[in-house]
Amino acid sequence: MGSTRDPDRRDRILDAASAVFAEKGFAGARVDDIADRAGVNKAMLYYHVGDKTALYSAVLLRNFERVRVALDEALATGGSARARLEAVITALTRMVQRHPDHPRMMLREIASGATSLEPEVLAAMLEVVGVVRALIAEGTAAGEFRAIDPVLTHLTLVGAVVFLNATAPIRNRAAALGPGFSLPEPTTDIARFIKEMLLDGLAADRKPGGS
Amino acid sequence: MGSTRDPDRRDRILDAASAVFAEKGFAGARVDDIADRAGVNKAMLYYHVGDKTALYSAVLLRNFERVRVALDEALATGGSARARLEAVITALTRMVQRHPDHPRMMLREIASGATSLEPEVLAAMLEVVGVVRALIAEGTAAGEFRAIDPVLTHLTLVGAVVFLNATAPIRNRAAALGPGFSLPEPTTDIARFIKEMLLDGLAADRKPGGS
DNA sequence: GTCTATATACCGATAGAC
DNA sequence: GTCTATCGGTATATAGAC
């Protein structure tokens, strides 16, 4: 794995694989397609990265690592639990927009029941989930948030970020069919919407305009 | 299509196809597998339903029709916009739990950008979306809901219902790896959680415990 | 380490008998 | 309408030359 002369090549392969897996899914992805997009020979891909399954896991592991780093940065801003949760929403929204492949791959994993996720990948996911879950629980303990299930709250939050962003293409296709469904709103507005929508339901005092 | 002697067979085929498409995706689904599960010969499947693509669209159309009927029933209960929206959340949650194949297939469609959705299927989806969107806009106009984007609100709602239910298998797998992630909560609680979480953020007066 | 050529298996779809 | 047998195309993966 680390024996590659060109250190960028593995990243290029993972980038290409991430794009193709996100677009077509594991079964629909073609190894030839990934190799072509990465600009490497298919035999080289097998030599360096391993088979299709190993490639898939490697992509997910790298993508979860990116999310973890982004969340750590968001939490490092400090402040109240609410302020940090808002920073988390901003960071997640930015991640989903900069690297849309990851949520697209995970949507497919959720659809399939994650039956083929390797334990290593599952652990990387749980690490990320645990960070947000702990933040919500901390906010509840501090009286900032209502007493509410932290895991369900976290899933609602992630679901909102993913849905509002990942459905953009389907909404644009729909806009061509009928009026009133377009919504090519500036992407930055999505994070603000989620904060209004979820946090004003979360805040213990429910003060209007609290965001 | 209607020339089949056994009228149940087409439904059996669509049921089997729905399960396999949800589990494996379009590319991962095997026509032999679908035929076997439906208890019909593969050649018969092609003779009656058409090729794999036509089968896929037929499944989605039937599943969206089920959602539409369920939404119509929920809206027929009448009452305030909030009461009807709560009925919609209950109906959607029940649909997702009774027919989990449909949200699983749609999760994959969202992931792929819905590039292969036939216009007929897209129209069926928009009909369902339009109903909820109109209800939210009506509630805002009546002063029951805050002035908020109805499409983004609808997507947040659907995202919550789908995420909280569809991630159950992955959460159960995670529970085996570490403590604190189990959450095999009674499924009926999910609808109540969503009402608390979203509607208390939606309601114009934000009265605590308003649900 | 790199690439060409190919083995091997599988899957969607249909021909054709009944 | 129903079924068996099979075709043709394509995919993952590797053997083997350099």
Short mmCIF file of C-alpha atoms (C1' of nucleotides) in Angstrom, two decimals:
data_model
loop_
_atom_site.label_atom_id
_atom_site.label_comp_id
_atom_site.label_asym_id
_atom_site.label_seq_id
_atom_site.Cartn_x
_atom_site.Cartn_y
_atom_site.Cartn_z
CA MET A 1 0.00 0.00 0.00
CA GLY A 2 2.66 2.51 1.02
CA SER A 3 5.08 1.13 -1.53
CA THR A 4 3.80 3.30 -4.33
CA ARG A 5 6.39 5.59 -5.83
CA ASP A 6 3.88 8.33 -6.55
CA PRO A 7 2.12 9.15 -3.28
CA ASP A 8 -0.59 11.10 -5.06
CA ARG A 9 -1.68 8.17 -7.12
CA ARG A 10 -3.44 6.34 -4.32
CA ASP A 11 -5.41 9.52 -3.61
CA ARG A 12 -6.24 9.89 -7.28
CA ILE A 13 -7.50 6.31 -7.35
CA LEU A 14 -9.57 6.86 -4.21
CA ASP A 15 -10.99 10.07 -5.65
CA ALA A 16 -12.01 8.34 -8.86
CA ALA A 17 -13.43 5.37 -6.97
CA SER A 18 -15.37 7.64 -4.63
CA ALA A 19 -16.99 9.41 -7.56
CA VAL A 20 -17.91 6.21 -9.37
CA PHE A 21 -19.16 4.37 -6.27
CA ALA A 22 -21.29 7.41 -5.36
CA GLU A 23 -22.76 7.64 -8.84
CA LYS A 24 -23.34 3.94 -9.59
CA GLY A 25 -23.11 2.09 -6.30
CA PHE A 26 -20.82 -0.84 -5.57
CA ALA A 27 -22.52 -3.29 -7.93
CA GLY A 28 -22.92 -0.72 -10.68
CA ALA A 29 -19.37 0.61 -10.48
CA ARG A 30 -16.93 -0.63 -13.11
CA VAL A 31 -13.32 -1.13 -12.14
CA ASP A 32 -12.27 -0.18 -15.67
CA ASP A 33 -14.14 3.09 -15.27
CA ILE A 34 -12.41 3.87 -11.99
CA ALA A 35 -8.99 3.06 -13.43
CA ASP A 36 -9.64 5.21 -16.49
CA ARG A 37 -10.78 8.19 -14.44
CA ALA A 38 -7.75 7.87 -12.18
CA GLY A 39 -5.50 7.67 -15.21
CA VAL A 40 -3.94 4.38 -14.15
CA ASN A 41 -3.85 0.93 -15.65
CA LYS A 42 -6.41 -1.46 -14.24
CA ALA A 43 -3.79 -4.05 -13.36
CA MET A 44 -1.94 -1.37 -11.39
CA LEU A 45 -5.09 -0.58 -9.46
CA TYR A 46 -5.38 -4.22 -8.42
CA TYR A 47 -1.67 -4.38 -7.64
CA HIS A 48 -1.68 -1.38 -5.32
CA VAL A 49 -5.15 -1.14 -3.79
CA GLY A 50 -6.45 -4.70 -3.93
CA ASP A 51 -9.78 -5.90 -5.25
CA LYS A 52 -13.02 -3.97 -5.62
CA THR A 53 -14.12 -4.64 -2.05
CA ALA A 54 -10.88 -3.39 -0.53
CA LEU A 55 -11.05 -0.32 -2.74
CA TYR A 56 -14.56 0.38 -1.51
CA SER A 57 -13.60 0.14 2.15
CA ALA A 58 -10.52 2.30 1.60
CA VAL A 59 -12.68 5.04 0.10
CA LEU A 60 -15.13 5.01 2.99
CA LEU A 61 -12.35 5.03 5.58
CA ARG A 62 -10.68 8.05 4.01
CA ASN A 63 -13.99 9.89 3.67
CA PHE A 64 -14.97 9.26 7.28
CA GLU A 65 -11.55 10.52 8.34
CA ARG A 66 -12.31 13.79 6.56
CA VAL A 67 -15.59 14.11 8.43
CA ARG A 68 -13.87 13.40 11.73
CA VAL A 69 -11.30 16.14 11.14
CA ALA A 70 -14.00 18.63 10.15
CA LEU A 71 -16.03 17.83 13.26
CA ASP A 72 -12.98 18.20 15.51
CA GLU A 73 -12.34 21.63 14.06
CA ALA A 74 -15.97 22.64 14.56
CA LEU A 75 -15.94 21.51 18.18
CA ALA A 76 -12.64 23.29 18.85
CA THR A 77 -14.39 26.63 18.40
CA GLY A 78 -15.72 26.25 21.92
CA GLY A 79 -18.61 28.18 23.39
CA SER A 80 -21.98 26.88 24.52
CA ALA A 81 -23.29 23.51 23.44
CA ARG A 82 -25.69 25.30 21.13
CA ALA A 83 -22.88 27.34 19.57
CA ARG A 84 -20.84 24.20 18.99
CA LEU A 85 -23.83 22.33 17.59
CA GLU A 86 -24.38 25.18 15.14
CA ALA A 87 -20.71 24.93 14.19
CA VAL A 88 -21.22 21.20 13.65
CA ILE A 89 -24.19 21.85 11.35
CA THR A 90 -22.12 24.36 9.39
CA ALA A 91 -19.22 21.94 9.13
CA LEU A 92 -21.41 19.01 8.07
CA THR A 93 -23.15 21.11 5.46
CA ARG A 94 -19.84 22.25 4.07
CA MET A 95 -18.51 18.69 4.04
CA VAL A 96 -21.57 17.41 2.18
CA GLN A 97 -21.21 20.17 -0.39
CA ARG A 98 -17.45 19.85 -0.86
CA HIS A 99 -17.40 16.05 -0.83
CA PRO A 100 -20.87 14.90 -1.88
CA ASP A 101 -19.60 11.42 -2.70
CA HIS A 102 -19.49 10.37 0.92
CA PRO A 103 -23.15 10.98 1.83
CA ARG A 104 -24.17 9.44 -1.49
CA MET A 105 -22.24 6.26 -0.71
CA MET A 106 -23.67 6.19 2.80
CA LEU A 107 -27.22 6.63 1.52
CA ARG A 108 -26.71 3.43 -0.44
CA GLU A 109 -25.26 1.71 2.61
CA ILE A 110 -28.28 2.69 4.67
CA ALA A 111 -30.52 1.38 1.89
CA SER A 112 -28.77 -1.99 1.90
CA GLY A 113 -28.78 -2.26 5.68
CA ALA A 114 -25.02 -1.84 5.82
CA THR A 115 -24.71 -5.60 5.63
CA SER A 116 -21.43 -5.42 3.78
CA LEU A 117 -19.75 -2.68 5.81
CA GLU A 118 -16.51 -3.92 7.29
CA PRO A 119 -16.17 -3.57 11.07
CA GLU A 120 -13.30 -1.16 10.53
CA VAL A 121 -15.54 1.18 8.55
CA LEU A 122 -18.38 0.77 11.00
CA ALA A 123 -16.03 1.78 13.82
CA ALA A 124 -14.99 4.92 11.92
CA MET A 125 -18.63 5.83 11.53
CA LEU A 126 -19.40 5.24 15.19
CA GLU A 127 -16.55 7.50 16.23
CA VAL A 128 -18.14 10.36 14.30
CA VAL A 129 -21.62 9.59 15.59
CA GLY A 130 -20.36 9.44 19.16
CA VAL A 131 -18.90 12.94 19.04
CA VAL A 132 -22.20 14.59 18.08
CA ARG A 133 -24.20 12.37 20.38
CA ALA A 134 -22.01 13.42 23.31
CA LEU A 135 -22.41 17.09 22.43
CA ILE A 136 -26.20 16.82 22.40
CA ALA A 137 -26.22 14.93 25.69
CA GLU A 138 -23.93 17.56 27.17
CA GLY A 139 -26.28 20.34 26.03
CA THR A 140 -29.22 18.55 27.59
CA ALA A 141 -27.35 18.06 30.86
CA ALA A 142 -26.44 21.76 30.88
CA GLY A 143 -30.07 22.76 30.40
CA GLU A 144 -29.46 24.24 26.96
CA PHE A 145 -31.40 21.56 25.13
CA ARG A 146 -34.64 19.85 25.99
CA ALA A 147 -34.41 16.36 27.42
CA ILE A 148 -34.41 14.50 24.14
CA ASP A 149 -32.93 11.33 22.72
CA PRO A 150 -29.41 12.29 21.57
CA VAL A 151 -29.06 9.57 18.95
CA LEU A 152 -32.42 10.24 17.30
CA THR A 153 -31.64 13.94 17.42
CA HIS A 154 -28.29 13.38 15.78
CA LEU A 155 -29.87 11.24 13.06
CA THR A 156 -32.52 13.88 12.42
CA LEU A 157 -29.79 16.47 12.07
CA VAL A 158 -27.69 14.40 9.69
CA GLY A 159 -30.77 13.35 7.78
CA ALA A 160 -31.70 16.99 7.25
CA VAL A 161 -28.23 17.97 6.06
CA VAL A 162 -28.02 15.02 3.69
CA PHE A 163 -31.58 15.25 2.35
CA LEU A 164 -31.56 18.97 1.72
CA ASN A 165 -28.30 18.75 -0.19
CA ALA A 166 -28.42 15.35 -1.85
CA THR A 167 -31.90 15.88 -3.26
CA ALA A 168 -30.80 18.98 -5.19
CA PRO A 169 -30.36 17.11 -8.50
CA ILE A 170 -33.72 15.39 -8.26
CA ARG A 171 -35.37 18.70 -7.39
CA ASN A 172 -33.76 20.33 -10.38
CA ARG A 173 -35.02 17.56 -12.64
CA ALA A 174 -38.45 18.04 -11.10
CA ALA A 175 -38.31 21.75 -11.72
CA ALA A 176 -38.22 21.04 -15.44
CA LEU A 177 -41.50 19.14 -15.16
CA GLY A 178 -43.58 21.58 -13.17
CA PRO A 179 -43.43 24.93 -11.42
CA GLY A 180 -42.95 25.35 -7.71
CA PHE A 181 -40.40 22.61 -7.18
CA SER A 182 -37.23 24.30 -8.35
CA LEU A 183 -35.52 25.55 -5.21
CA PRO A 184 -32.00 26.17 -6.51
CA GLU A 185 -31.51 28.19 -3.34
CA PRO A 186 -28.01 29.31 -2.39
CA THR A 187 -26.44 26.37 -0.68
CA THR A 188 -25.35 28.44 2.28
CA ASP A 189 -28.98 28.95 3.15
CA ILE A 190 -29.38 25.26 3.88
CA ALA A 191 -27.26 25.36 7.03
CA ARG A 192 -29.19 28.39 8.24
CA PHE A 193 -32.50 26.68 7.58
CA ILE A 194 -31.48 23.60 9.54
CA LYS A 195 -30.37 25.69 12.50
CA GLU A 196 -33.68 27.53 12.53
CA MET A 197 -35.71 24.40 12.00
CA LEU A 198 -34.02 22.05 14.43
CA LEU A 199 -32.41 24.24 17.06
CA ASP A 200 -35.47 26.32 17.72
CA GLY A 201 -37.16 23.03 18.41
CA LEU A 202 -34.23 21.92 20.51
CA ALA A 203 -33.60 24.98 22.65
CA ALA A 204 -34.89 24.67 26.18
CA ASP A 205 -36.41 28.14 26.28
CA ARG A 206 -37.70 28.15 22.65
CA LYS A 207 -37.14 31.88 22.36
CA PRO A 208 -38.31 33.04 18.90
CA GLY A 209 -35.47 34.09 16.65
CA GLY A 210 -33.00 32.49 18.99
CA SER A 211 -30.67 31.42 16.21
CA MET B 1 -50.18 -6.40 -18.75
CA GLY B 2 -53.74 -7.20 -17.76
CA SER B 3 -53.75 -10.40 -19.80
CA THR B 4 -52.40 -12.50 -16.98
CA ARG B 5 -54.70 -15.30 -15.92
CA ASP B 6 -53.69 -15.05 -12.29
CA PRO B 7 -54.17 -11.41 -11.24
CA ASP B 8 -52.14 -11.93 -8.09
CA ARG B 9 -49.05 -12.94 -9.97
CA ARG B 10 -48.16 -9.47 -11.13
CA ASP B 11 -48.36 -8.29 -7.53
CA ARG B 12 -46.22 -11.21 -6.40
CA ILE B 13 -43.62 -10.29 -9.02
CA LEU B 14 -43.68 -6.63 -7.97
CA ASP B 15 -43.37 -7.62 -4.31
CA ALA B 16 -40.36 -9.80 -5.02
CA ALA B 17 -38.79 -7.16 -7.25
CA SER B 18 -39.36 -4.48 -4.65
CA ALA B 19 -37.59 -6.53 -2.00
CA VAL B 20 -34.62 -7.36 -4.22
CA PHE B 21 -34.23 -3.85 -5.65
CA ALA B 22 -34.35 -2.41 -2.12
CA GLU B 23 -31.77 -4.87 -0.85
CA LYS B 24 -29.34 -4.87 -3.79
CA GLY B 25 -30.14 -1.84 -5.92
CA PHE B 26 -30.93 -1.91 -9.63
CA ALA B 27 -27.46 -2.96 -10.77
CA GLY B 28 -27.05 -5.49 -7.97
CA ALA B 29 -30.48 -7.07 -8.39
CA ARG B 30 -30.64 -10.35 -10.30
CA VAL B 31 -33.66 -11.06 -12.46
CA ASP B 32 -33.31 -14.77 -11.69
CA ASP B 33 -33.47 -13.93 -8.00
CA ILE B 34 -36.64 -11.89 -8.45
CA ALA B 35 -38.28 -14.61 -10.52
CA ASP B 36 -37.35 -17.28 -7.98
CA ARG B 37 -38.74 -15.28 -5.06
CA ALA B 38 -41.94 -14.59 -6.96
CA GLY B 39 -42.24 -18.29 -7.77
CA VAL B 40 -42.46 -17.69 -11.50
CA ASN B 41 -40.33 -18.67 -14.45
CA LYS B 42 -37.90 -16.01 -15.63
CA ALA B 43 -39.21 -16.12 -19.18
CA MET B 44 -42.71 -15.52 -17.84
CA LEU B 45 -41.49 -12.48 -15.95
CA TYR B 46 -40.12 -11.02 -19.18
CA TYR B 47 -43.29 -11.97 -21.05
CA HIS B 48 -45.64 -10.24 -18.62
CA VAL B 49 -43.72 -7.35 -17.08
CA GLY B 50 -41.06 -6.51 -19.64
CA ASP B 51 -37.37 -6.04 -19.08
CA LYS B 52 -35.55 -5.13 -15.88
CA THR B 53 -36.00 -1.39 -16.37
CA ALA B 54 -39.75 -1.65 -16.90
CA LEU B 55 -39.99 -3.86 -13.84
CA TYR B 56 -38.13 -1.27 -11.78
CA SER B 57 -40.42 1.57 -12.85
CA ALA B 58 -43.52 -0.54 -12.26
CA VAL B 59 -42.41 -1.20 -8.69
CA LEU B 60 -41.80 2.47 -7.97
CA LEU B 61 -45.12 3.50 -9.48
CA ARG B 62 -47.05 1.02 -7.38
CA ASN B 63 -45.18 2.03 -4.24
CA PHE B 64 -45.76 5.74 -4.78
CA GLU B 65 -49.44 5.01 -5.32
CA ARG B 66 -49.52 3.41 -1.86
CA VAL B 67 -47.96 6.52 -0.34
CA ARG B 68 -50.44 8.75 -2.12
CA VAL B 69 -53.39 6.78 -0.78
CA ALA B 70 -51.98 6.86 2.75
CA LEU B 71 -51.45 10.61 2.57
CA ASP B 72 -54.97 11.20 1.27
CA GLU B 73 -56.36 9.25 4.20
CA ALA B 74 -54.24 11.22 6.64
CA LEU B 75 -55.36 14.54 5.21
CA ALA B 76 -59.02 13.47 5.25
CA THR B 77 -58.97 13.51 9.04
CA GLY B 78 -59.34 17.29 8.84
CA GLY B 79 -58.64 19.68 11.68
CA SER B 80 -55.94 22.32 11.91
CA ALA B 81 -52.93 22.31 9.62
CA ARG B 82 -50.85 21.15 12.55
CA ALA B 83 -53.23 18.29 13.29
CA ARG B 84 -53.15 17.20 9.67
CA LEU B 85 -49.36 17.48 9.51
CA GLU B 86 -49.13 15.27 12.59
CA ALA B 87 -51.43 12.80 10.85
CA VAL B 88 -49.11 12.93 7.83
CA ILE B 89 -46.09 12.15 10.01
CA THR B 90 -47.93 9.23 11.55
CA ALA B 91 -48.99 7.95 8.13
CA LEU B 92 -45.50 8.31 6.63
CA THR B 93 -43.92 6.54 9.58
CA ARG B 94 -46.39 3.70 9.29
CA MET B 95 -45.79 3.45 5.54
CA VAL B 96 -42.04 3.31 6.00
CA GLN B 97 -42.40 0.59 8.58
CA ARG B 98 -44.94 -1.48 6.66
CA HIS B 99 -43.29 -1.09 3.27
CA PRO B 100 -39.61 -0.33 3.94
CA ASP B 101 -38.66 -1.26 0.37
CA HIS B 102 -39.90 2.01 -1.03
CA PRO B 103 -37.75 4.40 1.03
CA ARG B 104 -34.80 2.08 0.51
CA MET B 105 -35.20 2.25 -3.25
CA MET B 106 -35.63 6.02 -3.09
CA LEU B 107 -32.52 6.42 -0.96
CA ARG B 108 -30.59 4.81 -3.80
CA GLU B 109 -32.31 7.05 -6.33
CA ILE B 110 -31.33 10.13 -4.35
CA ALA B 111 -27.76 8.83 -4.20
CA SER B 112 -27.60 8.42 -7.96
CA GLY B 113 -29.18 11.81 -8.62
CA ALA B 114 -32.32 10.17 -9.96
CA THR B 115 -30.80 10.27 -13.41
CA SER B 116 -32.61 7.13 -14.49
CA LEU B 117 -36.04 7.88 -13.04
CA GLU B 118 -38.66 7.87 -15.77
CA PRO B 119 -40.77 11.03 -16.06
CA GLU B 120 -43.83 8.99 -15.16
CA VAL B 121 -42.25 7.99 -11.84
CA LEU B 122 -40.98 11.49 -11.21
CA ALA B 123 -44.50 12.82 -11.70
CA ALA B 124 -45.87 10.33 -9.17
CA MET B 125 -43.27 11.53 -6.69
CA LEU B 126 -44.07 15.19 -7.30
CA GLU B 127 -47.75 14.58 -6.70
CA VAL B 128 -46.93 13.27 -3.22
CA VAL B 129 -44.48 16.08 -2.51
CA GLY B 130 -46.98 18.70 -3.64
CA VAL B 131 -49.62 17.55 -1.17
CA VAL B 132 -47.39 18.01 1.88
CA ARG B 133 -45.86 21.21 0.54
CA ALA B 134 -49.34 22.70 0.13
CA LEU B 135 -50.27 21.70 3.66
CA ILE B 136 -47.20 23.40 5.12
CA ALA B 137 -47.81 26.54 3.06
CA GLU B 138 -51.43 26.55 4.20
CA GLY B 139 -50.35 26.30 7.84
CA THR B 140 -47.96 29.20 7.39
CA ALA B 141 -50.64 31.31 5.72
CA ALA B 142 -53.02 30.53 8.59
CA GLY B 143 -50.42 31.64 11.15
CA GLU B 144 -50.03 28.15 12.61
CA PHE B 145 -46.50 27.66 11.32
CA ARG B 146 -43.63 30.07 11.13
CA ALA B 147 -42.86 31.61 7.76
CA ILE B 148 -40.56 28.88 6.50
CA ASP B 149 -39.66 27.29 3.20
CA PRO B 150 -42.29 24.59 2.64
CA VAL B 151 -40.19 22.40 0.36
CA LEU B 152 -37.16 22.37 2.66
CA THR B 153 -39.48 21.73 5.59
CA HIS B 154 -41.09 18.82 3.79
CA LEU B 155 -37.70 17.36 2.93
CA THR B 156 -36.55 17.70 6.53
CA LEU B 157 -39.66 15.88 7.65
CA VAL B 158 -39.30 13.05 5.16
CA GLY B 159 -35.58 12.86 5.85
CA ALA B 160 -36.27 12.42 9.53
CA VAL B 161 -38.86 9.69 8.99
CA VAL B 162 -36.64 7.80 6.57
CA PHE B 163 -33.40 8.20 8.52
CA LEU B 164 -34.80 7.23 11.90
CA ASN B 165 -36.36 4.10 10.46
CA ALA B 166 -34.00 3.04 7.70
CA THR B 167 -30.91 3.29 9.90
CA ALA B 168 -32.31 0.76 12.37
CA PRO B 169 -30.32 -2.17 10.90
CA ILE B 170 -27.05 -0.27 10.86
CA ARG B 171 -27.67 0.88 14.42
CA ASN B 172 -28.31 -2.67 15.49
CA ARG B 173 -25.07 -3.80 13.88
CA ALA B 174 -23.32 -0.94 15.66
CA ALA B 175 -24.83 -1.98 18.98
CA ALA B 176 -22.91 -5.23 18.73
CA LEU B 177 -19.64 -3.31 18.51
CA GLY B 178 -20.03 -0.85 21.35
CA PRO B 179 -22.44 0.27 24.04
CA GLY B 180 -24.64 3.32 23.76
CA PHE B 181 -25.62 2.95 20.13
CA SER B 182 -28.31 0.32 20.37
CA LEU B 183 -31.60 2.19 20.33
CA PRO B 184 -34.00 -0.63 19.48
CA GLU B 185 -36.73 1.73 20.65
CA PRO B 186 -40.34 0.87 19.92
CA THR B 187 -41.00 2.04 16.40
CA THR B 188 -44.10 3.92 17.42
CA ASP B 189 -41.90 6.28 19.43
CA ILE B 190 -40.26 7.51 16.24
CA ALA B 191 -43.36 9.33 15.02
CA ARG B 192 -43.78 10.95 18.41
CA PHE B 193 -40.12 12.03 18.46
CA ILE B 194 -40.42 13.65 15.03
CA LYS B 195 -43.54 15.54 16.03
CA GLU B 196 -41.81 16.87 19.14
CA MET B 197 -38.60 17.65 17.33
CA LEU B 198 -39.94 19.28 14.20
CA LEU B 199 -43.34 20.66 15.09
CA ASP B 200 -42.22 22.42 18.23
CA GLY B 201 -39.77 24.15 15.97
CA LEU B 202 -42.48 24.78 13.42
CA ALA B 203 -45.29 26.08 15.61
CA ALA B 204 -45.71 29.85 15.51
CA ASP B 205 -46.18 30.25 19.24
CA ARG B 206 -43.61 27.62 20.30
CA LYS B 207 -45.57 26.69 23.37
CA PRO B 208 -43.61 24.09 25.36
CA GLY B 209 -45.20 20.67 25.22
CA GLY B 210 -47.45 21.80 22.43
CA SER B 211 -47.56 18.42 20.77
"C1'" DG C 1 6.46 -1.91 -10.99
"C1'" DT C 2 3.96 -1.61 -15.37
"C1'" DC C 3 1.06 -3.10 -19.06
"C1'" DT C 4 -1.34 -6.44 -22.61
"C1'" DA C 5 -3.97 -10.09 -23.25
"C1'" DT C 6 -6.96 -13.31 -21.58
"C1'" DA C 7 -9.20 -16.70 -18.40
"C1'" DT C 8 -13.45 -17.46 -16.11
"C1'" DA C 9 -17.82 -16.60 -14.65
"C1'" DC C 10 -22.07 -14.43 -14.70
"C1'" DC C 11 -26.19 -12.12 -16.17
"C1'" DG C 12 -29.89 -10.10 -19.13
"C1'" DA C 13 -32.55 -11.44 -22.67
"C1'" DT C 14 -34.64 -14.55 -26.12
"C1'" DA C 15 -35.33 -18.45 -29.40
"C1'" DG C 16 -38.12 -22.08 -29.98
"C1'" DA C 17 -40.59 -26.37 -28.46
"C1'" DC C 18 -44.98 -27.46 -26.45
"C1'" DG D 1 -49.18 -18.88 -22.11
"C1'" DT D 2 -45.45 -21.64 -20.26
"C1'" DC D 3 -40.94 -23.49 -19.84
"C1'" DT D 4 -35.96 -25.18 -21.14
"C1'" DA D 5 -31.90 -24.28 -23.02
"C1'" DT D 6 -28.74 -21.16 -24.53
"C1'" DC D 7 -26.74 -17.05 -26.85
"C1'" DG D 8 -24.10 -12.93 -26.59
"C1'" DG D 9 -22.12 -9.44 -24.01
"C1'" DT D 10 -19.65 -7.93 -20.19
"C1'" DA D 11 -17.42 -7.91 -15.71
"C1'" DT D 12 -13.77 -9.07 -12.19
"C1'" DA D 13 -9.51 -10.66 -11.75
"C1'" DT D 14 -4.94 -12.51 -13.08
"C1'" DA D 15 -1.18 -14.62 -15.83
"C1'" DG D 16 2.84 -13.50 -17.77
"C1'" DA D 17 6.00 -10.57 -20.75
"C1'" DC D 18 8.95 -6.66 -19.98
#
